[in-house]
């Protein structure tokens, strides 16, 4: 079994054990506990639901936070429900008034979109369903005060069981999870550096490709480790108070963020290796390989120091302050573009070392500034939640819940709440793939319920063994939660479906209960889908298309800043915005891929995936360009005034390229926003633009980004300017007596910029081809010429 498989088994077994232990505590209390517990904990089914909502892949901090969230949810739901039941009177409740009261209460709970945690909303919504629907079922026998309090007591029992399960036999701390993930990421990064160096220095292609494949697999593993850190970091705050004496010295140091910042350098090294550009043998002769090994050891040592791994005394060969003899031999800018990958690889290696050696104090200044800027913003108020984007989730949930309760009660009054509970406990604030999520929830509910019925049939006379049969099912549900097919929604539904049958008694025949619950669940999911289609009929494919346009706009803003001499902070903020839009583009592409096409045009998922990869590479190249400019700025900051004149040609080359990328991105933004080419032609005809090409004085060019030979001319011109600039900077450094010029840094930075210039031109062409393919798929009967379409759009809106 691979290490990944063993890690998956360990995680799933640990999660299943904690879940089973918490359910055992509830089961022991409700099945074998004293009479007073049964009198107050009247809804053990909701205790199990609370456990599944809180304890799934949870650490102790999550359960401590769950205590607070459950208390907050109870205040949101129970207190208003007591007042409502006393005013209306349970005896006067009907299916319609019950559904209306639950829908209004749900709307109030969901409306504060950003200020309330998702778990708190789900618990509160589940409590609302039980309070109102069971109050309607029992009618005049319902006590307006004690009935909501019994629901609260059932919730409290589930929360207490979660806390106890996370403490026994030893606490599962989020601090330990984050620390272990940081340690594994450090080892992962170290191994990837070695593999990249091995592939870079390999003499045959087979060895290089094998090392690259291993490095890419480790890259996928590291991304999951970063997700683990992101998942458990908020929980660490809840563990600090009760376990203050157990805190490690470096708990507050955000090592995960620093380790993640090294990924950009590793992506650059992979970019060189993926290009399969042959490295000239002359560049790897003599002492160069030995020098590269020395740099590798320095980088690995600095990475280990980030994780505070004890190291032996530093030898002269690995002294961090010793200059790199290998880099010092770089005194001239390469003459041809074939040599640029070699120099860019060394630049990325140098960048990796620079990031790993950065002092923590330097990275802590910016968050403080951000905090100060946040304080200047207006305080959130309840009235600010009345926004269409914030009201829509509350409106959809309240209508879905009310409709599900109404139809479920009409079908079977005693089991009507099972139609509302799936809607309540599966609420998601963010947009989801409606049909896919409903499908996995239904499948999870069915297989969980069937397992529960089978367990009741086999162990019908042995209640204890029947309860213990939940452990293998929780293990299976944990694997379902981590699978791509079912995800967390399917895994949670499967776990709840089984525990509601195997963990209770005196609820009637298991077969009858299973059939009723499956039908009621189907009613609830059908109501959710119907409301989703009525209130928000936008297809995921259209959302992905809109996000693609926004990504092009973010690229336009990012590229424009390079030519505008913007500050480093502005450039970093624009790059962060671009990354955010690309992440959303990836998310919506996956959602659109899972969405059925019905009678619509099939979604071109392959094109969007290629566009995402090319845009991500372009974002990386812009970031590398920013680093290279920063290094050049450090070398020329205190030099003679003629340095600015020396670098002016390079500035003009880079400015010209980034402006071209920005203009193309702006054009692609406008083109991808088009509904169809027929709609554009109708708009032109309506506004009287029949001879747009003559008016603009342009002729359509079949290649939007220029002739095929243009990228080669650009890079050759750039290299000529670089050689002249390097010679000028070296002369200026010799004339200046205060500070010496690091020639190797200048050569590496200029060569890295050259590599970025060349690659940005290629990626722009690939993006153009993909945009053309997307537009062609949306307009199969039309001839697509991007230049012509862009001219028409500008003539229409000029």
PDB file of N, CA and C in Angstrom, residues 361-425:
ATOM      1  N   UNK A 361       9.581  38.722  10.505  1.00  0.00           N
ATOM      2  CA  UNK A 361       9.106  40.086  10.771  1.00  0.00           C
ATOM      3  C   UNK A 361       8.716  40.802   9.507  1.00  0.00           C
ATOM      4  N   UNK A 362       9.388  40.437   8.384  1.00  0.00           N
ATOM      5  CA  UNK A 362       9.104  41.122   7.126  1.00  0.00           C
ATOM      6  C   UNK A 362       7.730  40.756   6.584  1.00  0.00           C
ATOM      7  N   UNK A 363       7.267  39.549   6.901  1.00  0.00           N
ATOM      8  CA  UNK A 363       5.979  39.101   6.389  1.00  0.00           C
ATOM      9  C   UNK A 363       4.841  39.429   7.325  1.00  0.00           C
ATOM     10  N   UNK A 364       5.122  39.979   8.504  1.00  0.00           N
ATOM     11  CA  UNK A 364       4.068  40.274   9.462  1.00  0.00           C
ATOM     12  C   UNK A 364       3.614  41.715   9.417  1.00  0.00           C
ATOM     13  N   UNK A 365       4.332  42.551   8.650  1.00  0.00           N
ATOM     14  CA  UNK A 365       3.970  43.961   8.602  1.00  0.00           C
ATOM     15  C   UNK A 365       2.697  44.170   7.807  1.00  0.00           C
ATOM     16  N   UNK A 366       2.591  43.454   6.679  1.00  0.00           N
ATOM     17  CA  UNK A 366       1.458  43.673   5.787  1.00  0.00           C
ATOM     18  C   UNK A 366       0.123  43.283   6.397  1.00  0.00           C
ATOM     19  N   UNK A 367       0.030  42.134   7.129  1.00  0.00           N
ATOM     20  CA  UNK A 367      -1.253  41.833   7.752  1.00  0.00           C
ATOM     21  C   UNK A 367      -1.703  42.883   8.730  1.00  0.00           C
ATOM     22  N   UNK A 368      -0.760  43.488   9.451  1.00  0.00           N
ATOM     23  CA  UNK A 368      -1.147  44.530  10.391  1.00  0.00           C
ATOM     24  C   UNK A 368      -1.706  45.737   9.666  1.00  0.00           C
ATOM     25  N   UNK A 369      -1.069  46.046   8.506  1.00  0.00           N
ATOM     26  CA  UNK A 369      -1.599  47.164   7.730  1.00  0.00           C
ATOM     27  C   UNK A 369      -2.991  46.853   7.213  1.00  0.00           C
ATOM     28  N   UNK A 370      -3.188  45.603   6.818  1.00  0.00           N
ATOM     29  CA  UNK A 370      -4.512  45.211   6.327  1.00  0.00           C
ATOM     30  C   UNK A 370      -5.548  45.311   7.420  1.00  0.00           C
ATOM     31  N   UNK A 371      -5.147  44.914   8.650  1.00  0.00           N
ATOM     32  CA  UNK A 371      -6.080  45.002   9.755  1.00  0.00           C
ATOM     33  C   UNK A 371      -6.493  46.444  10.009  1.00  0.00           C
ATOM     34  N   UNK A 372      -5.492  47.317   9.890  1.00  0.00           N
ATOM     35  CA  UNK A 372      -5.828  48.711  10.105  1.00  0.00           C
ATOM     36  C   UNK A 372      -6.785  49.238   9.064  1.00  0.00           C
ATOM     37  N   UNK A 373      -6.597  48.767   7.816  1.00  0.00           N
ATOM     38  CA  UNK A 373      -7.510  49.224   6.774  1.00  0.00           C
ATOM     39  C   UNK A 373      -8.902  48.665   6.965  1.00  0.00           C
ATOM     40  N   UNK A 374      -8.974  47.446   7.541  1.00  0.00           N
ATOM     41  CA  UNK A 374     -10.298  46.864   7.761  1.00  0.00           C
ATOM     42  C   UNK A 374     -11.058  47.653   8.811  1.00  0.00           C
ATOM     43  N   UNK A 375     -10.328  48.136   9.798  1.00  0.00           N
ATOM     44  CA  UNK A 375     -10.994  48.875  10.865  1.00  0.00           C
ATOM     45  C   UNK A 375     -11.629  50.160  10.375  1.00  0.00           C
ATOM     46  N   UNK A 376     -11.086  50.691   9.289  1.00  0.00           N
ATOM     47  CA  UNK A 376     -11.645  51.944   8.794  1.00  0.00           C
ATOM     48  C   UNK A 376     -12.950  51.738   8.047  1.00  0.00           C
ATOM     49  N   UNK A 377     -13.235  50.455   7.708  1.00  0.00           N
ATOM     50  CA  UNK A 377     -14.468  50.194   6.974  1.00  0.00           C
ATOM     51  C   UNK A 377     -15.661  50.335   7.898  1.00  0.00           C
ATOM     52  N   UNK A 378     -16.782  50.572   7.295  1.00  0.00           N
ATOM     53  CA  UNK A 378     -17.994  50.731   8.078  1.00  0.00           C
ATOM     54  C   UNK A 378     -18.362  49.417   8.737  1.00  0.00           C
ATOM     55  N   UNK A 379     -18.922  49.506   9.922  1.00  0.00           N
ATOM     56  CA  UNK A 379     -19.309  48.304  10.641  1.00  0.00           C
ATOM     57  C   UNK A 379     -20.509  47.650   9.973  1.00  0.00           C
ATOM     58  N   UNK A 380     -20.495  46.298   9.949  1.00  0.00           N
ATOM     59  CA  UNK A 380     -21.642  45.622   9.340  1.00  0.00           C
ATOM     60  C   UNK A 380     -22.887  45.794  10.186  1.00  0.00           C
ATOM     61  N   UNK A 381     -23.965  46.040   9.564  1.00  0.00           N
ATOM     62  CA  UNK A 381     -25.235  46.186  10.271  1.00  0.00           C
ATOM     63  C   UNK A 381     -26.244  45.219   9.683  1.00  0.00           C
ATOM     64  N   UNK A 382     -27.335  45.023  10.422  1.00  0.00           N
ATOM     65  CA  UNK A 382     -28.350  44.094   9.957  1.00  0.00           C
ATOM     66  C   UNK A 382     -28.986  44.586   8.668  1.00  0.00           C
ATOM     67  N   UNK A 383     -29.051  45.911   8.529  1.00  0.00           N
ATOM     68  CA  UNK A 383     -29.666  46.467   7.322  1.00  0.00           C
ATOM     69  C   UNK A 383     -28.784  46.266   6.099  1.00  0.00           C
ATOM     70  N   UNK A 384     -27.449  46.148   6.324  1.00  0.00           N
ATOM     71  CA  UNK A 384     -26.567  45.944   5.176  1.00  0.00           C
ATOM     72  C   UNK A 384     -26.761  44.571   4.551  1.00  0.00           C
ATOM     73  N   UNK A 385     -27.423  43.652   5.266  1.00  0.00           N
ATOM     74  CA  UNK A 385     -27.667  42.326   4.721  1.00  0.00           C
ATOM     75  C   UNK A 385     -28.760  42.327   3.659  1.00  0.00           C
ATOM     76  N   UNK A 386     -29.498  43.453   3.554  1.00  0.00           N
ATOM     77  CA  UNK A 386     -30.566  43.497   2.559  1.00  0.00           C
ATOM     78  C   UNK A 386     -29.953  43.819   1.203  1.00  0.00           C
ATOM     79  N   UNK A 387     -29.267  42.855   0.688  1.00  0.00           N
ATOM     80  CA  UNK A 387     -28.640  42.915  -0.621  1.00  0.00           C
ATOM     81  C   UNK A 387     -29.173  41.742  -1.434  1.00  0.00           C
ATOM     82  N   UNK A 388     -29.347  41.943  -2.717  1.00  0.00           N
ATOM     83  CA  UNK A 388     -29.946  40.879  -3.530  1.00  0.00           C
ATOM     84  C   UNK A 388     -29.120  39.594  -3.470  1.00  0.00           C
ATOM     85  N   UNK A 389     -27.783  39.736  -3.456  1.00  0.00           N
ATOM     86  CA  UNK A 389     -26.933  38.553  -3.405  1.00  0.00           C
ATOM     87  C   UNK A 389     -27.015  37.854  -2.060  1.00  0.00           C
ATOM     88  N   UNK A 390     -27.330  38.608  -0.998  1.00  0.00           N
ATOM     89  CA  UNK A 390     -27.420  38.016   0.328  1.00  0.00           C
ATOM     90  C   UNK A 390     -28.835  37.540   0.635  1.00  0.00           C
ATOM     91  N   UNK A 391     -29.827  38.241   0.089  1.00  0.00           N
ATOM     92  CA  UNK A 391     -31.219  37.861   0.345  1.00  0.00           C
ATOM     93  C   UNK A 391     -31.584  36.597  -0.426  1.00  0.00           C
ATOM     94  N   UNK A 392     -30.982  36.394  -1.617  1.00  0.00           N
ATOM     95  CA  UNK A 392     -31.370  35.262  -2.457  1.00  0.00           C
ATOM     96  C   UNK A 392     -31.155  33.912  -1.773  1.00  0.00           C
ATOM     97  N   UNK A 393     -29.990  33.631  -1.119  1.00  0.00           N
ATOM     98  CA  UNK A 393     -29.866  32.340  -0.423  1.00  0.00           C
ATOM     99  C   UNK A 393     -30.914  32.155   0.666  1.00  0.00           C
ATOM    100  N   UNK A 394     -31.218  33.231   1.425  1.00  0.00           N
ATOM    101  CA  UNK A 394     -32.240  33.131   2.467  1.00  0.00           C
ATOM    102  C   UNK A 394     -33.613  32.893   1.861  1.00  0.00           C
ATOM    103  N   UNK A 395     -33.903  33.555   0.752  1.00  0.00           N
ATOM    104  CA  UNK A 395     -35.191  33.377   0.089  1.00  0.00           C
ATOM    105  C   UNK A 395     -35.339  31.956  -0.445  1.00  0.00           C
ATOM    106  N   UNK A 396     -34.291  31.436  -1.105  1.00  0.00           N
ATOM    107  CA  UNK A 396     -34.361  30.082  -1.644  1.00  0.00           C
ATOM    108  C   UNK A 396     -34.543  29.056  -0.539  1.00  0.00           C
ATOM    109  N   UNK A 397     -33.781  29.197   0.555  1.00  0.00           N
ATOM    110  CA  UNK A 397     -33.868  28.218   1.631  1.00  0.00           C
ATOM    111  C   UNK A 397     -35.233  28.249   2.305  1.00  0.00           C
ATOM    112  N   UNK A 398     -35.728  29.448   2.573  1.00  0.00           N
ATOM    113  CA  UNK A 398     -37.012  29.544   3.264  1.00  0.00           C
ATOM    114  C   UNK A 398     -38.143  28.966   2.415  1.00  0.00           C
ATOM    115  N   UNK A 399     -38.140  29.252   1.111  1.00  0.00           N
ATOM    116  CA  UNK A 399     -39.172  28.700   0.238  1.00  0.00           C
ATOM    117  C   UNK A 399     -39.037  27.184   0.101  1.00  0.00           C
ATOM    118  N   UNK A 400     -37.795  26.686  -0.063  1.00  0.00           N
ATOM    119  CA  UNK A 400     -37.579  25.236  -0.165  1.00  0.00           C
ATOM    120  C   UNK A 400     -38.037  24.534   1.103  1.00  0.00           C
ATOM    121  N   UNK A 401     -37.670  25.099   2.251  1.00  0.00           N
ATOM    122  CA  UNK A 401     -38.021  24.468   3.523  1.00  0.00           C
ATOM    123  C   UNK A 401     -39.529  24.491   3.749  1.00  0.00           C
ATOM    124  N   UNK A 402     -40.144  25.633   3.507  1.00  0.00           N
ATOM    125  CA  UNK A 402     -41.586  25.724   3.695  1.00  0.00           C
ATOM    126  C   UNK A 402     -42.352  24.787   2.781  1.00  0.00           C
ATOM    127  N   UNK A 403     -41.940  24.734   1.514  1.00  0.00           N
ATOM    128  CA  UNK A 403     -42.617  23.857   0.556  1.00  0.00           C
ATOM    129  C   UNK A 403     -42.410  22.391   0.908  1.00  0.00           C
ATOM    130  N   UNK A 404     -41.180  22.031   1.338  1.00  0.00           N
ATOM    131  CA  UNK A 404     -40.893  20.644   1.705  1.00  0.00           C
ATOM    132  C   UNK A 404     -41.725  20.218   2.915  1.00  0.00           C
ATOM    133  N   UNK A 405     -41.810  21.093   3.922  1.00  0.00           N
ATOM    134  CA  UNK A 405     -42.610  20.764   5.112  1.00  0.00           C
ATOM    135  C   UNK A 405     -44.093  20.623   4.748  1.00  0.00           C
ATOM    136  N   UNK A 406     -44.580  21.512   3.913  1.00  0.00           N
ATOM    137  CA  UNK A 406     -45.996  21.474   3.536  1.00  0.00           C
ATOM    138  C   UNK A 406     -46.327  20.189   2.774  1.00  0.00           C
ATOM    139  N   UNK A 407     -45.548  19.874   1.736  1.00  0.00           N
ATOM    140  CA  UNK A 407     -45.822  18.682   0.946  1.00  0.00           C
ATOM    141  C   UNK A 407     -45.550  17.408   1.732  1.00  0.00           C
ATOM    142  N   UNK A 408     -44.480  17.432   2.563  1.00  0.00           N
ATOM    143  CA  UNK A 408     -44.184  16.267   3.378  1.00  0.00           C
ATOM    144  C   UNK A 408     -45.270  15.983   4.392  1.00  0.00           C
ATOM    145  N   UNK A 409     -45.838  17.040   4.970  1.00  0.00           N
ATOM    146  CA  UNK A 409     -46.930  16.853   5.933  1.00  0.00           C
ATOM    147  C   UNK A 409     -48.197  16.376   5.250  1.00  0.00           C
ATOM    148  N   UNK A 410     -48.430  16.825   4.029  1.00  0.00           N
ATOM    149  CA  UNK A 410     -49.597  16.347   3.300  1.00  0.00           C
ATOM    150  C   UNK A 410     -49.460  14.863   2.958  1.00  0.00           C
ATOM    151  N   UNK A 411     -48.260  14.444   2.619  1.00  0.00           N
ATOM    152  CA  UNK A 411     -48.054  13.033   2.278  1.00  0.00           C
ATOM    153  C   UNK A 411     -48.175  12.146   3.519  1.00  0.00           C
ATOM    154  N   UNK A 412     -47.487  12.525   4.602  1.00  0.00           N
ATOM    155  CA  UNK A 412     -47.513  11.725   5.830  1.00  0.00           C
ATOM    156  C   UNK A 412     -47.303  12.662   7.003  1.00  0.00           C
ATOM    157  N   UNK A 413     -48.365  12.965   7.706  1.00  0.00           N
ATOM    158  CA  UNK A 413     -48.271  13.903   8.811  1.00  0.00           C
ATOM    159  C   UNK A 413     -47.294  13.444   9.891  1.00  0.00           C
ATOM    160  N   UNK A 414     -47.275  12.177  10.314  1.00  0.00           N
ATOM    161  CA  UNK A 414     -46.333  11.766  11.359  1.00  0.00           C
ATOM    162  C   UNK A 414     -44.868  11.843  10.932  1.00  0.00           C
ATOM    163  N   UNK A 415     -44.592  11.800   9.640  1.00  0.00           N
ATOM    164  CA  UNK A 415     -43.205  11.811   9.163  1.00  0.00           C
ATOM    165  C   UNK A 415     -42.883  13.054   8.345  1.00  0.00           C
ATOM    166  N   UNK A 416     -43.683  14.107   8.479  1.00  0.00           N
ATOM    167  CA  UNK A 416     -43.486  15.288   7.654  1.00  0.00           C
ATOM    168  C   UNK A 416     -42.160  15.989   7.864  1.00  0.00           C
ATOM    169  N   UNK A 417     -41.590  15.868   9.088  1.00  0.00           N
ATOM    170  CA  UNK A 417     -40.340  16.593   9.360  1.00  0.00           C
ATOM    171  C   UNK A 417     -39.151  15.995   8.618  1.00  0.00           C
ATOM    172  N   UNK A 418     -39.282  14.713   8.147  1.00  0.00           N
ATOM    173  CA  UNK A 418     -38.171  14.122   7.395  1.00  0.00           C
ATOM    174  C   UNK A 418     -38.029  14.751   6.018  1.00  0.00           C
ATOM    175  N   UNK A 419     -39.030  15.439   5.543  1.00  0.00           N
ATOM    176  CA  UNK A 419     -38.898  16.166   4.269  1.00  0.00           C
ATOM    177  C   UNK A 419     -38.158  17.484   4.470  1.00  0.00           C
ATOM    178  N   UNK A 420     -38.329  18.103   5.640  1.00  0.00           N
ATOM    179  CA  UNK A 420     -37.670  19.378   5.905  1.00  0.00           C
ATOM    180  C   UNK A 420     -36.250  19.248   6.405  1.00  0.00           C
ATOM    181  N   UNK A 421     -35.951  18.160   7.158  1.00  0.00           N
ATOM    182  CA  UNK A 421     -34.607  18.026   7.738  1.00  0.00           C
ATOM    183  C   UNK A 421     -33.494  17.944   6.683  1.00  0.00           C
ATOM    184  N   UNK A 422     -33.639  17.168   5.596  1.00  0.00           N
ATOM    185  CA  UNK A 422     -32.566  17.159   4.587  1.00  0.00           C
ATOM    186  C   UNK A 422     -32.297  18.536   3.996  1.00  0.00           C
ATOM    187  N   UNK A 423     -33.352  19.331   3.814  1.00  0.00           N
ATOM    188  CA  UNK A 423     -33.168  20.695   3.300  1.00  0.00           C
ATOM    189  C   UNK A 423     -32.437  21.548   4.321  1.00  0.00           C
ATOM    190  N   UNK A 424     -32.756  21.369   5.601  1.00  0.00           N
ATOM    191  CA  UNK A 424     -32.189  22.213   6.657  1.00  0.00           C
ATOM    192  C   UNK A 424     -30.718  21.903   6.900  1.00  0.00           C
ATOM    193  N   UNK A 425     -30.395  20.630   7.091  1.00  0.00           N
ATOM    194  CA  UNK A 425     -29.029  20.281   7.517  1.00  0.00           C
ATOM    195  C   UNK A 425     -28.047  20.258   6.363  1.00  0.00           C
TER     196      UNK A 425
END
